[in-house]
Amino acid sequence: MTQPVSPPRGSTGKVPPMGELPAWRTLGARADVRTLSLLGVLVALIVIGGITKPDEFLDTRNLQLVLTQASVIGVVTVGMTFVITSGGIDLSVGAIVALSSVWATTVATQEYGFAGILFTAVLVGVGCGLVNGLLIAYGGMVPFIATLAMLASARGLALQITDGRTQIVSVDAILNLGERDSYVLGVPPLVLVFAVVTVIGWLILNRTTFGRRTVAVGGNAEAARLAGIDVRRQRLYLYLLSGLCCGIAAFLLIILSGSGQNTNGNLYELDAIAAAIIGGTLLSGGRGTITGSVLGVLIFTTITNIFALNNLQSDVQQIAKGAIIVAAVLVQRRTASTT
Amino acid sequence: MPAPTHVTSRRGLLLGTAAVSAGALLTGCTSNDTKDEKPASNDRPAADDKPGKHVTIGFAGPQADHGWLNAINDNAKNRAKKYADVTLEITEGSNDTAAQIGQIETLINKKVDVLVVLPADGKALTQVGLKAMRAGIPVVNLDRIFNSPQAYRCWIGGDNYGMGLSAGHYIGEQLKDKQGARVIELAGLDNLELTKQRTQGFDAALKNYPNIKKVARQAAEFTVESGQAKMSQLLQAQPKFDALWNHDDDQGVGALRAIDQAGRSDFLMVGGAGALSAFQAIEAGNSVLKATVLYPPTMAASAIDLARALGQGKGVGGLAEFEIPASLTLYSAVVDKDNVGQYMSTGFK
């Protein structure tokens, strides 16, 4: 089912062979500068952390902590990057994480043990993504509105399922995955999942037809349609993918917190969008970078960590976080002219 | 516990000046033994039990989006069921100011005898409280206080400053003999007035113990997820400390999870609110959680008692006055291994 694709914007206009367009061709050589500037921000943060709290910050346990805390939102951000690259937006990610996590931790589900919880979390995520995708791709709804509706209804349903109560997980196989004993060569299982999702996401976006179609739809949907891409089906798959990522993230969150609560995933949509945008994905679509998004997530998580280690209070944290977002974007604009 | 959008739980803003009058049970008490104040969980209602004139009580609260508010509703319903002479008209509950105003106005139009209102936002609902009072329907204001004393006949609610005091004194007594003791605080949502009051009370109590220093404070968001996230950072930041006060048992589920994951057990933890899971952990005694300070949802049952007494023109049993008090601040008792059995039935999920 492969069809020729229109060249992505900013390329030489030569249609390359299917399925092997080098990353530098889709993203433009300048993307490397952008990635480098993000790395620069991250290194600067690490230096600040190392100077202010050398013992607590530059510590294996702290590295494990930062990466673990980045895992849940990181997986969500990978899915979000695909959606934004295609010119869409998914405001329902936090609510889907909440719904998946509470559905997967009900007493009835927990009776099926590890597999039941994993299966339910992923299935609910995919189901919500499917509804989003159908509404947007075939119902002609604007992504902003459709996913806003999903945000409201998924949160409402999560509240209805839990009745506002915290659902404690009693399946040991799940709980153990969050404990130190299950670290693989010092790497927490959550971080492994995050890494795998990142690598697969990068490969799909940069090395497959699906990824190139995503960029094409975001760059110019009409041109993509004329070039023979089934734009609607592509959009359906994209929201499905975002839902799948939310389901996986919900499962990670269940492991991490040992419970399901309707307040889970609070404001994830904003964190994920911010990380993707800082990373260099265009909000208007047509350009996306998984590497950048993941760096964006790591930057935010590192900031939170440094603040907490230095015992700064949340009001200061919020102000500084906003300032750092602005600074990061400004630095990028100076170092990389936007295409 | 609530997260920002559906938050503002437990707004007990009792400014000192609002504590009016004879008969108000003040709780400046700084000893942490459980006073012989009647726990509202006893089966002896505040007003006398003898059936009297029939009273229709209208009850309006916020949306029950977390355990404590669920417990509030359950307490109100169950207490009303106890009385043959009480009919309870309960609204669905909403966090939206406009919706809650509508619900209360419906109750006013139904001409209920007494209103019990736990506003989602006390300040914003003052007008509707005034409206009810003007219409001749006395209002029992539950926990989150209205802006004007004219908007209610009686206020009953929790004591956030007192929670901090109780927690601080309990920790202080436990660490009395330890030189250079270090204490950390895991607060609730920082943009709420009640969180600030809890911290103020905690700091004020710790001042009595010169050997104790509060070395860190981080704010979570009343959710399990935020409790886990913030606590794991705190544990990394503080390789050694002796006690932790966590404002809220719901976020405490996450905090305990983080403590478990870090494999730490070298300190004692005190919780807040009085969730069933906390009581069970205290009873089991196999975790760092040794005590919790109450913010009792039984206040809703007491509010029904007060509303019934209002409707029947009685005072409170055991007090000398012919009228119910103008305000009642509940005591934030410390529940630890010694008395947890007594409180178990009041624990909320």
Tab-separated table of N, CA and C in Angstrom, chain A residues 56 59 61-62 65 69 159 163-166 168 174-175 178-180 253 255-259 261-266 268 304-305 307-309 311-314 317, chain B residues 1-6 63-67 70 74 190 215-219 221-225 228-230 232-233 236-237 239 250 253-254 257 260-262 349:
chain	number	residue	atom	x	y	z
A	56	GLU	N	24.395	15.622	46.230
A	56	GLU	CA	23.082	15.021	45.960
A	56	GLU	C	22.791	14.947	44.463
A	59	ASP	N	25.010	12.091	41.343
A	59	ASP	CA	24.906	10.871	42.102
A	59	ASP	C	24.106	9.880	41.255
A	61	ARG	N	22.058	7.603	42.022
A	61	ARG	CA	20.646	7.528	42.413
A	61	ARG	C	19.847	8.707	41.866
A	62	ASN	N	20.502	9.854	41.815
A	62	ASN	CA	19.790	11.021	41.305
A	62	ASN	C	19.547	10.908	39.809
A	65	LEU	N	16.734	8.727	39.409
A	65	LEU	CA	15.515	9.442	39.805
A	65	LEU	C	15.019	10.353	38.687
A	69	GLN	N	11.537	9.897	36.678
A	69	GLN	CA	10.491	10.923	36.680
A	69	GLN	C	10.195	11.422	35.266
A	159	LEU	N	-13.372	9.900	37.002
A	159	LEU	CA	-13.942	10.251	38.311
A	159	LEU	C	-15.081	9.305	38.669
A	163	ASP	N	-14.934	7.123	41.821
A	163	ASP	CA	-15.737	7.761	42.849
A	163	ASP	C	-14.859	8.686	43.680
A	164	GLY	N	-13.766	9.151	43.070
A	164	GLY	CA	-12.862	10.054	43.776
A	164	GLY	C	-11.923	9.356	44.746
A	165	ARG	N	-11.954	8.028	44.763
A	165	ARG	CA	-11.095	7.311	45.703
A	165	ARG	C	-9.785	6.888	45.042
A	166	THR	N	-8.751	6.752	45.852
A	166	THR	CA	-7.467	6.263	45.362
A	166	THR	C	-7.507	4.740	45.310
A	168	ILE	N	-5.584	1.521	45.295
A	168	ILE	CA	-4.259	0.988	45.597
A	168	ILE	C	-4.033	-0.314	44.818
A	174	ILE	N	3.489	-5.973	39.618
A	174	ILE	CA	3.488	-4.574	39.174
A	174	ILE	C	4.352	-3.738	40.118
A	175	LEU	N	4.085	-3.869	41.399
A	175	LEU	CA	4.786	-3.038	42.386
A	175	LEU	C	6.297	-3.262	42.331
A	178	GLY	N	8.712	-1.207	40.225
A	178	GLY	CA	9.098	0.137	40.648
A	178	GLY	C	10.173	0.123	41.725
A	179	GLU	N	10.548	-1.072	42.164
A	179	GLU	CA	11.529	-1.164	43.256
A	179	GLU	C	12.944	-1.316	42.704
A	180	ARG	N	13.897	-1.056	43.565
A	180	ARG	CA	15.295	-1.072	43.133
A	180	ARG	C	15.758	-2.465	42.707
A	253	LEU	N	2.931	4.822	35.076
A	253	LEU	CA	2.523	5.615	36.244
A	253	LEU	C	1.954	4.711	37.343
A	255	ILE	N	2.918	1.663	37.901
A	255	ILE	CA	4.099	1.058	38.529
A	255	ILE	C	4.752	2.060	39.482
A	256	LEU	N	4.879	3.295	39.001
A	256	LEU	CA	5.593	4.317	39.769
A	256	LEU	C	4.862	4.666	41.066
A	257	SER	N	3.540	4.888	40.972
A	257	SER	CA	2.811	5.380	42.144
A	257	SER	C	2.100	4.257	42.907
A	258	GLY	N	2.083	3.062	42.335
A	258	GLY	CA	1.449	1.948	43.022
A	258	GLY	C	-0.045	2.129	43.217
A	259	SER	N	-0.646	2.957	42.369
A	259	SER	CA	-2.069	3.231	42.536
A	259	SER	C	-2.643	3.847	41.261
A	261	GLN	N	-5.480	6.925	40.245
A	261	GLN	CA	-6.264	8.013	40.819
A	261	GLN	C	-6.773	8.885	39.677
A	262	ASN	N	-7.978	9.414	39.835
A	262	ASN	CA	-8.544	10.195	38.722
A	262	ASN	C	-7.807	11.517	38.502
A	263	THR	N	-6.934	11.873	39.425
A	263	THR	CA	-6.166	13.109	39.247
A	263	THR	C	-4.837	12.853	38.540
A	264	ASN	N	-4.575	11.597	38.182
A	264	ASN	CA	-3.323	11.288	37.485
A	264	ASN	C	-3.210	12.072	36.183
A	265	GLY	N	-1.975	12.280	35.750
A	265	GLY	CA	-1.757	12.919	34.450
A	265	GLY	C	-2.200	14.360	34.414
A	266	ASN	N	-2.214	14.986	35.592
A	266	ASN	CA	-2.682	16.366	35.640
A	266	ASN	C	-1.779	17.308	34.835
A	268	TYR	N	-0.608	17.107	31.944
A	268	TYR	CA	0.389	16.501	31.052
A	268	TYR	C	0.362	17.141	29.669
A	304	THR	N	13.191	20.646	37.564
A	304	THR	CA	12.409	20.288	38.750
A	304	THR	C	13.291	19.674	39.823
A	305	ASN	N	14.173	18.789	39.394
A	305	ASN	CA	15.075	18.106	40.316
A	305	ASN	C	16.014	19.085	41.025
A	307	PHE	N	15.599	22.284	41.466
A	307	PHE	CA	14.799	23.115	42.378
A	307	PHE	C	14.521	22.387	43.685
A	308	ALA	N	14.095	21.126	43.561
A	308	ALA	CA	13.733	20.369	44.758
A	308	ALA	C	14.957	20.142	45.641
A	309	LEU	N	16.089	19.818	45.017
A	309	LEU	CA	17.306	19.576	45.798
A	309	LEU	C	17.738	20.839	46.534
A	311	ASN	N	15.662	23.038	47.577
A	311	ASN	CA	14.544	23.413	48.433
A	311	ASN	C	13.900	24.746	48.052
A	312	LEU	N	13.862	25.028	46.755
A	312	LEU	CA	13.137	26.224	46.309
A	312	LEU	C	11.645	25.914	46.333
A	313	GLN	N	10.825	26.903	46.674
A	313	GLN	CA	9.390	26.666	46.792
A	313	GLN	C	8.708	26.761	45.430
A	314	SER	N	7.477	26.259	45.387
A	314	SER	CA	6.831	26.068	44.089
A	314	SER	C	6.583	27.372	43.337
A	317	GLN	N	9.685	28.085	41.648
A	317	GLN	CA	9.862	27.080	40.607
A	317	GLN	C	9.091	27.442	39.348
B	1	MET	N	-6.669	13.065	46.635
B	1	MET	CA	-6.859	14.466	46.911
B	1	MET	C	-6.911	15.253	45.645
B	2	PRO	N	-7.323	16.435	45.792
B	2	PRO	CA	-7.613	17.236	44.622
B	2	PRO	C	-6.356	17.635	43.889
B	3	ALA	N	-6.517	17.918	42.657
B	3	ALA	CA	-5.451	18.530	41.888
B	3	ALA	C	-6.003	19.861	41.444
B	4	PRO	N	-5.147	20.733	40.922
B	4	PRO	CA	-5.528	22.121	40.730
B	4	PRO	C	-6.934	22.373	40.241
B	5	THR	N	-7.354	21.709	39.193
B	5	THR	CA	-8.638	22.064	38.630
B	5	THR	C	-9.796	21.720	39.541
B	6	HIS	N	-9.625	20.687	40.330
B	6	HIS	CA	-10.788	20.247	41.076
B	6	HIS	C	-10.411	20.283	42.528
B	63	GLN	N	-18.405	18.980	44.178
B	63	GLN	CA	-18.359	17.676	43.551
B	63	GLN	C	-17.428	16.780	44.373
B	64	ALA	N	-17.901	15.581	44.685
B	64	ALA	CA	-17.086	14.685	45.517
B	64	ALA	C	-16.021	14.019	44.662
B	65	ASP	N	-14.930	14.765	44.400
B	65	ASP	CA	-13.920	14.205	43.502
B	65	ASP	C	-12.726	13.608	44.235
B	66	HIS	N	-12.811	13.528	45.545
B	66	HIS	CA	-11.780	12.783	46.254
B	66	HIS	C	-12.327	12.233	47.560
B	67	GLY	N	-11.548	11.409	48.190
B	67	GLY	CA	-12.009	10.621	49.317
B	67	GLY	C	-12.635	11.419	50.437
B	70	ASN	N	-16.064	12.638	49.569
B	70	ASN	CA	-16.971	11.500	49.584
B	70	ASN	C	-17.400	11.191	50.997
B	74	ASP	N	-21.106	10.992	52.749
B	74	ASP	CA	-21.554	9.786	53.454
B	74	ASP	C	-21.955	10.109	54.893
B	190	ASP	N	0.332	24.610	47.172
B	190	ASP	CA	0.835	25.824	47.783
B	190	ASP	C	0.000	27.071	47.494
B	215	VAL	N	14.560	21.409	57.821
B	215	VAL	CA	15.620	21.585	56.825
B	215	VAL	C	15.099	21.648	55.392
B	216	ALA	N	13.870	21.201	55.161
B	216	ALA	CA	13.358	21.264	53.785
B	216	ALA	C	11.845	21.253	53.782
B	217	ARG	N	11.281	21.896	52.763
B	217	ARG	CA	9.840	21.876	52.562
B	217	ARG	C	9.575	21.888	51.068
B	218	GLN	N	8.788	20.922	50.607
B	218	GLN	CA	8.372	20.925	49.204
B	218	GLN	C	6.859	20.774	49.156
B	219	ALA	N	6.245	21.412	48.164
B	219	ALA	CA	4.791	21.340	48.038
B	219	ALA	C	4.409	20.351	46.950
B	221	GLU	N	0.712	18.250	45.321
B	221	GLU	CA	-0.580	18.784	44.850
B	221	GLU	C	-1.768	17.985	45.369
B	222	PHE	N	-1.614	17.345	46.504
B	222	PHE	CA	-2.701	16.533	47.070
B	222	PHE	C	-2.981	15.266	46.273
B	223	THR	N	-2.167	14.976	45.262
B	223	THR	CA	-2.423	13.770	44.477
B	223	THR	C	-1.351	12.727	44.764
B	224	VAL	N	-1.696	11.470	44.538
B	224	VAL	CA	-0.738	10.385	44.739
B	224	VAL	C	0.488	10.611	43.859
B	225	GLU	N	0.214	10.956	42.607
B	225	GLU	CA	1.303	11.132	41.647
B	225	GLU	C	2.288	12.202	42.112
B	228	GLN	N	4.337	11.117	45.168
B	228	GLN	CA	5.466	10.241	44.829
B	228	GLN	C	6.618	11.059	44.245
B	229	ALA	N	6.269	11.971	43.322
B	229	ALA	CA	7.311	12.747	42.621
B	229	ALA	C	8.085	13.633	43.600
B	230	LYS	N	7.348	14.386	44.411
B	230	LYS	CA	8.019	15.340	45.302
B	230	LYS	C	8.788	14.627	46.409
B	232	SER	N	10.162	11.654	46.305
B	232	SER	CA	11.389	11.028	45.821
B	232	SER	C	12.501	12.067	45.680
B	233	GLN	N	12.121	13.299	45.302
B	233	GLN	CA	13.134	14.363	45.216
B	233	GLN	C	13.614	14.745	46.621
B	236	GLN	N	16.072	12.345	47.968
B	236	GLN	CA	17.384	12.507	47.339
B	236	GLN	C	18.094	13.727	47.925
B	237	ALA	N	17.311	14.778	48.205
B	237	ALA	CA	17.897	16.034	48.700
B	237	ALA	C	18.368	15.893	50.144
B	239	PRO	N	19.686	13.235	52.585
B	239	PRO	CA	20.154	11.867	52.861
B	239	PRO	C	19.877	11.453	54.306
B	250	ASP	N	-3.760	11.322	51.259
B	250	ASP	CA	-3.906	10.869	49.876
B	250	ASP	C	-2.578	10.984	49.135
B	253	VAL	N	-0.027	8.361	50.092
B	253	VAL	CA	0.076	7.070	49.415
B	253	VAL	C	1.264	7.102	48.460
B	254	GLY	N	1.385	8.208	47.707
B	254	GLY	CA	2.512	8.370	46.790
B	254	GLY	C	3.828	8.562	47.532
B	257	ARG	N	5.081	5.373	48.833
B	257	ARG	CA	5.598	4.591	47.706
B	257	ARG	C	7.037	5.020	47.380
B	260	ASP	N	9.371	3.782	50.053
B	260	ASP	CA	9.569	2.362	49.830
B	260	ASP	C	10.581	2.119	48.715
B	261	GLN	N	10.410	2.870	47.608
B	261	GLN	CA	11.286	2.691	46.449
B	261	GLN	C	12.722	3.080	46.773
B	262	ALA	N	12.870	4.079	47.644
B	262	ALA	CA	14.220	4.520	47.990
B	262	ALA	C	14.814	3.631	49.077
B	349	LYS	N	-11.882	6.468	52.432
B	349	LYS	CA	-11.110	5.845	51.350
B	349	LYS	C	-10.797	6.861	50.274
